[in-house]
Short mmCIF file of C-alpha atoms and ligand atoms in Angstrom, two decimals:
data_model
loop_
_atom_site.label_atom_id
_atom_site.label_comp_id
_atom_site.label_asym_id
_atom_site.label_seq_id
_atom_site.Cartn_x
_atom_site.Cartn_y
_atom_site.Cartn_z
CA UNK A 1135 20.41 -1.80 -8.64
CA UNK A 1136 23.90 -0.92 -7.75
CA UNK A 1137 25.47 -4.20 -7.07
CA UNK A 1138 27.40 -3.19 -4.35
CA UNK A 1139 25.57 -1.19 -2.07
CA UNK A 1140 23.35 -3.89 -2.69
CA UNK A 1141 25.25 -6.48 -0.94
CA UNK A 1142 26.42 -3.55 1.71
CA UNK A 1143 23.04 -2.84 2.88
CA UNK A 1144 22.10 -6.98 2.70
CA UNK A 1145 24.50 -7.09 5.89
CA UNK A 1146 21.91 -4.86 7.79
CA UNK A 1147 18.70 -7.16 9.88
CA UNK A 1148 15.31 -5.90 8.83
CA UNK A 1149 12.13 -7.17 10.49
CA UNK A 1150 8.83 -7.24 8.32
CA UNK A 1151 5.46 -7.00 10.62
CA UNK A 1152 2.41 -7.88 8.66
CA UNK A 1153 2.74 -10.28 6.50
CA UNK A 1154 -0.83 -9.44 4.56
CA UNK A 1155 -1.45 -9.71 0.90
CA UNK A 1156 0.74 -6.78 0.24
CA UNK A 1157 3.56 -7.66 2.65
CA UNK A 1158 3.76 -11.07 2.45
CA UNK A 1159 5.51 -10.88 -1.22
CA UNK A 1160 7.13 -7.75 0.13
CA UNK A 1161 9.33 -9.36 3.39
CA UNK A 1162 9.82 -12.66 0.48
CA UNK A 1163 11.74 -10.53 -2.16
CA UNK A 1164 13.90 -8.66 0.76
CA UNK A 1165 14.57 -12.89 1.88
CA UNK A 1166 15.13 -14.31 -2.07
CA UNK A 1167 17.58 -11.16 -1.80
CA UNK A 1168 19.75 -12.52 0.76
CA UNK A 1169 18.67 -10.29 3.68
CA UNK A 1170 18.26 -11.95 7.02
CA UNK A 1171 15.19 -11.34 7.75
CA UNK A 1172 12.78 -12.37 10.76
CA UNK A 1173 8.51 -11.70 10.38
CA UNK A 1174 5.82 -11.24 12.67
CA UNK A 1175 2.67 -11.68 11.29
CA UNK A 1176 -1.07 -11.46 14.19
CA UNK A 1177 -2.37 -14.90 12.25
CA UNK A 1178 0.49 -17.11 13.52
CA UNK A 1179 -0.09 -19.40 10.25
CA UNK A 1180 0.74 -17.25 8.09
CA UNK A 1181 3.98 -16.19 8.86
CA UNK A 1182 4.85 -20.21 9.34
CA UNK A 1183 3.63 -20.65 5.69
CA UNK A 1184 5.98 -17.42 4.85
CA UNK A 1185 8.74 -19.71 6.64
CA UNK A 1186 8.55 -22.69 5.26
CA UNK A 1187 8.44 -21.19 1.48
CA UNK A 1188 11.39 -18.10 2.07
CA UNK A 1189 13.70 -20.41 5.08
CA UNK A 1190 13.80 -17.47 7.28
CA UNK A 1191 13.06 -16.44 10.67
CA UNK A 1192 9.50 -16.02 12.47
CA UNK A 1193 8.52 -14.54 15.80
CA UNK A 1194 5.97 -14.68 17.74
CA UNK A 1195 5.60 -10.71 18.58
CA UNK A 1196 6.30 -7.06 17.08
CA UNK A 1197 9.02 -7.00 19.96
CA UNK A 1198 10.80 -9.94 18.97
CA UNK A 1199 10.67 -9.49 15.38
CA UNK A 1200 12.25 -5.89 15.71
CA UNK A 1201 15.09 -6.80 18.37
CA UNK A 1202 17.89 -6.19 16.90
CA UNK A 1203 17.23 -4.77 13.78
CA UNK A 1204 18.62 -2.15 12.04
CA UNK A 1205 15.47 -1.75 9.86
CA UNK A 1206 12.14 -2.56 10.83
CA UNK A 1207 9.24 -2.65 8.03
CA UNK A 1208 5.83 -2.32 8.93
CA UNK A 1209 2.76 -3.46 6.16
CA UNK A 1210 -1.16 -3.92 8.62
CA UNK A 1211 -4.26 -2.31 7.92
CA UNK A 1212 -4.78 1.46 8.98
CA UNK A 1213 -4.17 4.26 11.45
CA UNK A 1214 -5.07 2.58 14.70
CA UNK A 1215 -3.13 -1.13 13.97
CA UNK A 1216 -0.09 0.73 13.05
CA UNK A 1217 -0.27 2.79 16.25
CA UNK A 1218 -0.29 -1.07 18.09
CA UNK A 1219 2.25 -2.50 15.78
CA UNK A 1220 4.68 0.47 15.61
CA UNK A 1221 4.74 1.12 19.43
CA UNK A 1222 5.07 -2.60 20.00
CA UNK A 1223 8.23 -2.47 18.08
CA UNK A 1224 9.06 0.63 19.43
CA UNK A 1225 10.10 -0.33 22.70
CA UNK A 1226 13.38 -2.39 21.52
CA UNK A 1227 14.59 -0.66 18.43
CA UNK A 1228 17.89 0.15 19.02
CA UNK A 1229 19.20 3.98 18.68
CA UNK A 1230 20.05 4.20 14.72
CA UNK A 1231 18.18 1.85 13.88
CA UNK A 1232 15.01 2.54 11.19
CA UNK A 1233 11.28 2.29 11.15
CA UNK A 1234 9.35 2.28 8.42
CA UNK A 1235 5.58 2.32 7.39
CA UNK A 1236 4.32 0.83 4.02
CA UNK A 1237 0.45 1.10 5.41
CA UNK A 1238 -1.44 3.71 3.82
CA UNK A 1239 -2.73 5.89 6.50
CA UNK A 1240 -3.02 9.33 7.38
CA UNK A 1241 -0.58 12.05 7.69
CA UNK A 1242 -1.41 12.84 11.56
CA UNK A 1243 -0.13 9.24 12.66
CA UNK A 1244 2.74 9.39 10.95
CA UNK A 1245 4.01 13.01 12.34
CA UNK A 1246 3.06 11.04 15.41
CA UNK A 1247 4.66 8.05 15.15
CA UNK A 1248 7.47 10.42 13.87
CA UNK A 1249 7.95 12.20 16.69
CA UNK A 1250 7.80 9.01 19.29
CA UNK A 1251 10.92 7.84 16.83
CA UNK A 1252 12.87 11.34 17.28
CA UNK A 1253 12.33 10.37 21.32
CA UNK A 1254 14.26 7.35 21.15
CA UNK A 1255 16.69 7.72 18.46
CA UNK A 1256 14.92 6.07 16.12
CA UNK A 1257 14.44 7.25 12.15
CA UNK A 1258 11.10 7.32 10.68
CA UNK A 1259 9.92 6.95 7.18
CA UNK A 1260 5.93 7.04 6.07
CA UNK A 1261 6.65 5.15 3.12
CA UNK A 1262 2.56 3.48 1.38
CA UNK A 1263 3.00 2.57 -1.66
CA UNK A 1264 0.90 2.23 -4.66
CA UNK A 1265 0.71 -0.95 -7.47
CA UNK A 1266 -1.57 -3.35 -5.62
CA UNK A 1267 -0.54 -7.48 -4.70
CA UNK A 1268 0.22 -7.66 -9.07
CA UNK A 1269 3.26 -5.11 -7.84
CA UNK A 1270 3.99 -6.33 -5.38
CA UNK A 1271 4.55 -9.66 -6.29
CA UNK A 1272 6.62 -9.07 -9.29
CA UNK A 1273 9.23 -5.97 -6.84
CA UNK A 1274 7.06 -3.30 -9.00
CA UNK A 1275 5.90 -1.27 -6.28
CA UNK A 1276 5.99 2.64 -6.38
CA UNK A 1277 7.13 3.84 -2.58
CA UNK A 1278 5.85 7.50 -1.86
CA UNK A 1279 8.13 8.72 1.35
CA UNK A 1280 7.96 11.18 4.31
CA UNK A 1281 10.86 11.70 6.40
CA UNK A 1282 14.04 12.54 6.19
CA UNK A 1283 16.25 12.60 3.11
CA UNK A 1284 19.72 11.31 4.11
CA UNK A 1285 17.45 8.30 6.26
CA UNK A 1286 15.55 7.54 2.77
CA UNK A 1287 19.03 7.28 0.72
CA UNK A 1288 20.27 5.21 3.20
CA UNK A 1289 17.35 2.41 2.61
CA UNK A 1290 16.37 3.36 -0.52
CA UNK A 1291 18.43 -0.10 -1.85
CA UNK A 1292 16.86 -1.92 0.56
CA UNK A 1293 13.30 -0.84 -0.21
CA UNK A 1294 14.00 -0.94 -3.78
CA UNK A 1295 13.74 -4.81 -3.68
CA UNK A 1296 10.75 -4.76 -4.33
CA UNK A 1297 9.63 -0.81 -5.78
CA UNK A 1298 10.57 0.25 -9.30
CA UNK A 1299 9.77 3.76 -8.29
CA UNK A 1300 11.07 5.41 -5.09
CA UNK A 1301 10.94 8.53 -4.13
CA UNK A 1302 11.18 10.91 -1.06
CA UNK A 1303 8.54 13.32 -1.27
CA UNK A 1304 8.95 15.67 1.46
CA UNK A 1305 8.44 15.85 5.99
CA UNK A 1306 7.05 12.98 7.77
CA UNK A 1307 3.78 13.21 6.09
CA UNK A 1308 4.15 13.89 2.63
CA UNK A 1309 4.41 10.01 2.24
CA UNK A 1310 1.12 9.38 3.03
CA UNK A 1311 -0.36 12.67 1.48
CA UNK A 1312 1.08 11.61 -1.82
CA UNK A 1313 -0.57 8.74 -1.55
CA UNK A 1314 -3.65 10.48 -1.09
CA UNK A 1315 -3.42 12.01 -4.39
CA UNK A 1316 -3.19 8.83 -6.08
CA UNK A 1317 -6.42 7.75 -4.64
CA UNK A 1318 -7.68 11.25 -5.24
CA UNK A 1319 -7.49 9.97 -9.70
CA UNK A 1320 -7.56 6.90 -8.97
CA UNK A 1321 -11.21 7.60 -7.88
CA UNK A 1322 -12.16 9.75 -10.68
CA UNK A 1323 -10.40 7.78 -13.18
CA UNK A 1324 -12.35 4.87 -12.26
CA UNK A 1325 -15.95 6.21 -11.71
CA UNK A 1326 -15.10 8.56 -15.53
CA UNK A 1327 -14.68 4.35 -17.26
CA UNK A 1328 -17.63 2.80 -15.44
CA UNK A 1329 -19.78 5.40 -16.72
CA UNK A 1330 -18.90 5.26 -20.28
CA UNK A 1331 -19.03 1.33 -20.15
CA UNK A 1332 -22.42 2.21 -18.88
CA UNK A 1333 -23.28 4.33 -21.58
CA UNK A 1334 -21.38 1.92 -24.53
CA UNK A 1335 -23.77 -0.34 -23.60
CA UNK A 1336 -26.94 1.23 -24.09
CA UNK A 1337 -25.73 2.74 -27.05
CA UNK A 1338 -25.28 -0.25 -28.21
CA UNK A 1339 -21.43 -0.15 -28.87
CA UNK A 1340 -19.37 -3.37 -28.68
CA UNK A 1341 -17.12 -1.79 -25.55
CA UNK A 1342 -14.58 -3.70 -26.10
CA UNK A 1343 -14.00 -2.69 -29.29
CA UNK A 1344 -14.24 1.06 -28.67
CA UNK A 1345 -12.21 0.68 -25.63
CA UNK A 1346 -8.91 -0.88 -27.99
CA UNK A 1347 -9.21 2.62 -30.36
CA UNK A 1348 -10.00 4.36 -27.33
CA UNK A 1349 -6.66 3.12 -25.52
CA UNK A 1350 -4.89 4.34 -27.97
CA UNK A 1351 -5.46 8.11 -27.89
CA UNK A 1352 -6.47 10.62 -24.64
CA UNK A 1353 -8.56 8.77 -22.88
CA UNK A 1354 -6.56 6.18 -21.72
CA UNK A 1355 -4.95 4.96 -18.22
CA UNK A 1356 -4.40 2.04 -16.39
CA UNK A 1357 -7.26 1.43 -15.38
CA UNK A 1358 -8.53 1.54 -18.78
CA UNK A 1359 -5.79 -0.79 -20.12
CA UNK A 1360 -5.89 -3.46 -16.95
CA UNK A 1361 -9.59 -3.21 -15.91
CA UNK A 1362 -12.31 -1.88 -18.58
CA UNK A 1363 -12.07 -5.42 -20.19
CA UNK A 1364 -12.65 -7.67 -16.74
CA UNK A 1365 -14.96 -4.31 -16.07
CA UNK A 1366 -17.31 -5.51 -19.29
CA UNK A 1367 -17.03 -9.23 -18.46
CA UNK A 1368 -18.86 -8.37 -14.60
CA UNK A 1369 -15.70 -9.39 -12.66
CA UNK A 1370 -14.36 -8.05 -9.71
CA UNK A 1371 -11.82 -9.58 -8.65
CA UNK A 1372 -8.77 -7.55 -8.83
CA UNK A 1373 -6.62 -7.08 -5.89
CA UNK A 1374 -7.89 -3.83 -3.72
CA UNK A 1375 -11.10 -4.19 -2.44
CA UNK A 1376 -13.66 -1.47 -1.66
CA UNK A 1377 -13.57 -1.50 1.63
CA UNK A 1378 -9.61 -0.48 1.87
CA UNK A 1379 -10.54 2.32 -0.36
CA UNK A 1380 -13.27 3.68 1.80
CA UNK A 1381 -10.78 3.57 4.37
CA UNK A 1382 -8.00 5.94 1.81
CA UNK A 1383 -10.67 8.02 0.50
CA UNK A 1384 -12.44 8.81 4.35
CA UNK A 1385 -8.38 9.82 5.45
CA UNK A 1386 -8.55 12.43 2.04
CA UNK A 1387 -11.35 13.90 2.94
CA UNK A 1388 -11.23 14.01 6.07
CA UNK A 1389 -7.11 16.17 5.02
CA UNK A 1390 -9.32 17.84 3.50
CA UNK A 1391 -11.01 19.32 5.67
CA UNK A 1392 -8.12 20.05 7.69
CA UNK A 1393 -6.01 22.23 4.23
CA UNK A 1394 -9.30 23.84 2.71
CA UNK A 1395 -8.73 21.36 -0.58
CA UNK A 1396 -12.43 21.15 -2.05
CA UNK A 1397 -13.26 17.04 -3.11
CA UNK A 1398 -16.51 17.58 -4.70
CA UNK A 1399 -16.02 14.54 -7.43
CA UNK A 1400 -13.35 12.43 -4.20
CA UNK A 1401 -16.73 12.88 -1.91
CA UNK A 1402 -19.35 11.93 -4.62
CA UNK A 1403 -17.57 8.72 -4.86
CA UNK A 1404 -17.15 7.83 -1.63
CA UNK A 1405 -20.32 7.45 -1.74
CA UNK A 1406 -20.52 5.33 -5.02
CA UNK A 1407 -18.73 3.10 -3.06
CA UNK A 1408 -21.12 3.07 0.36
CA UNK A 1409 -23.72 2.08 -1.98
CA UNK A 1410 -21.68 -1.09 -3.48
CA UNK A 1411 -20.15 -1.77 0.21
CA UNK A 1412 -24.29 -1.81 0.67
CA UNK A 1413 -24.85 -4.58 -1.99
CA UNK A 1414 -22.11 -6.75 -0.53
CA UNK A 1415 -19.63 -5.42 -2.78
CA UNK A 1416 -16.91 -4.96 0.46
CA UNK A 1417 -14.00 -6.62 -0.70
CA UNK A 1418 -14.86 -6.51 -4.75
CA UNK A 1419 -12.18 -4.60 -6.26
CA UNK A 1420 -12.62 -0.33 -6.97
CA UNK A 1421 -13.35 -1.17 -10.87
CA UNK A 1422 -17.15 -3.01 -8.93
CA UNK A 1423 -18.64 0.98 -9.36
CA UNK A 1424 -20.45 0.04 -12.85
CA UNK A 1425 -22.18 -2.53 -11.17
CA UNK A 1426 -24.25 0.34 -9.49
CA UNK A 1427 -25.21 1.52 -12.55
CA UNK A 1428 -25.46 -1.53 -14.88
P1 NAP B 1038 -3.85 -7.36 4.36
O1 NAP B 1038 -4.29 -8.80 3.48
O2 NAP B 1038 -5.60 -7.71 4.82
O3 NAP B 1038 -2.94 -7.31 4.98
C1 NAP B 1038 -3.16 -6.85 6.98
C2 NAP B 1038 -2.09 -7.63 7.55
O4 NAP B 1038 -1.81 -6.27 9.29
C3 NAP B 1038 -2.11 -8.47 7.44
O5 NAP B 1038 -1.06 -9.15 7.49
C4 NAP B 1038 -2.56 -8.20 9.01
O6 NAP B 1038 -2.70 -9.51 10.34
C5 NAP B 1038 -1.78 -6.78 9.99
N1 NAP B 1038 -2.81 -6.66 10.84
C6 NAP B 1038 -3.80 -5.65 10.51
N2 NAP B 1038 -3.75 -5.76 11.90
C7 NAP B 1038 -2.91 -5.75 13.14
C8 NAP B 1038 -3.37 -5.27 14.46
N3 NAP B 1038 -3.56 -4.55 15.30
N4 NAP B 1038 -1.89 -5.85 14.41
C9 NAP B 1038 -1.13 -6.87 14.14
N5 NAP B 1038 -1.23 -7.25 13.03
C10 NAP B 1038 -2.54 -6.24 12.04
O7 NAP B 1038 -4.19 -5.85 3.95
P2 NAP B 1038 -2.77 -5.64 2.55
O8 NAP B 1038 -3.83 -5.59 1.60
O9 NAP B 1038 -1.84 -6.16 2.85
O10 NAP B 1038 -3.29 -3.79 2.91
C11 NAP B 1038 -1.91 -3.93 3.89
C12 NAP B 1038 -1.54 -2.04 3.38
O11 NAP B 1038 -1.26 -1.47 2.36
C13 NAP B 1038 -3.14 -1.01 3.65
O12 NAP B 1038 -3.08 -0.16 4.20
C14 NAP B 1038 -3.20 -0.58 2.38
O13 NAP B 1038 -4.81 0.05 2.61
C15 NAP B 1038 -2.63 -1.06 2.01
N6 NAP B 1038 -2.31 -0.78 0.32
C16 NAP B 1038 -2.99 -2.39 -0.67
C17 NAP B 1038 -2.80 -2.38 -2.13
C18 NAP B 1038 -3.55 -4.22 -1.52
O14 NAP B 1038 -3.43 -3.82 -3.12
N7 NAP B 1038 -4.24 -4.34 -1.36
C19 NAP B 1038 -2.46 -1.93 -2.99
C20 NAP B 1038 -1.68 -0.43 -1.51
C21 NAP B 1038 -1.79 -0.35 -0.06
P3 NAP B 1038 -3.86 -10.59 9.61
O15 NAP B 1038 -3.50 -11.60 8.56
O16 NAP B 1038 -3.39 -11.46 11.71
O17 NAP B 1038 -4.81 -10.77 9.32
#
């Protein structure tokens, strides 16, 4: 990070709305990098815990947090949550300020918010993230951004406080569309890995030994490197939940119906995740696809 650019940006007043698994550490990185941060969380206890840890300001409402802020970030649940929280923040955001939404949501809500922001002379970026809880805690997220490239360049030093890579990929909605590509890839890769482990177990192989070998070759993936061992051990408590994945795949499948793309594998894996939910695994991580096969 260019230190002079960061110190110029840290004069900015920043507010962060939504201190969940992702938002809590992201807002924490802003505070530890010297930004004056005001946070808001619907469940006040989390905001109080954050305040005790990071010694910055807490607000009681999104509007109170966003008042006077130069940059307002948010990371909540789905489209409805984004609409609710953003609408409240936008009642007070000043012209020239920037609203950055890190939630994984639809491209249409991104375009809708960009339009509302434009009317209020506020800049808007859709900026979903990848990298999971560990990426948020280590400040190593990948951020996929949609919106005005010049606005992105202005706020990039702030985003990069918790990102190892951030990039503007086109007009409003492009960040969300890129995140959909990310989730489409993950669905197919995790199902492939689950099937390989299922096959290996039935074949009587030592699956961990096989993974150690094939992860050096063309079958290698992040999922193989990071999840195969825990899948073999039957442990499914490693971050991104099946319930969230189904929300993301539903957004991608809706978008595919709009743009005419064929997502046969994604649609199938989405139904497999529905099976996992039915068996009580909504909060298990996405690698729990293997439970259907065992
Ligand atoms: P989470 O732990 O469930 O946190 C959600 C946050 O949003 C909480 O602070 C919640 O407040 C707040 N919220 C939800 N609806 C709200 C509403 N209507 N009004 C006000 N606040 C509201 O979720 P997360 O894991 O941080 O994920 C957040 C977003 O990032 C999701 O879109 C998710 O798909 C995406 N994401 C998650 C991961 C991951 O590994 N977890 C990875 C990449 C992307 P309360 O505390 O009051 O519930």
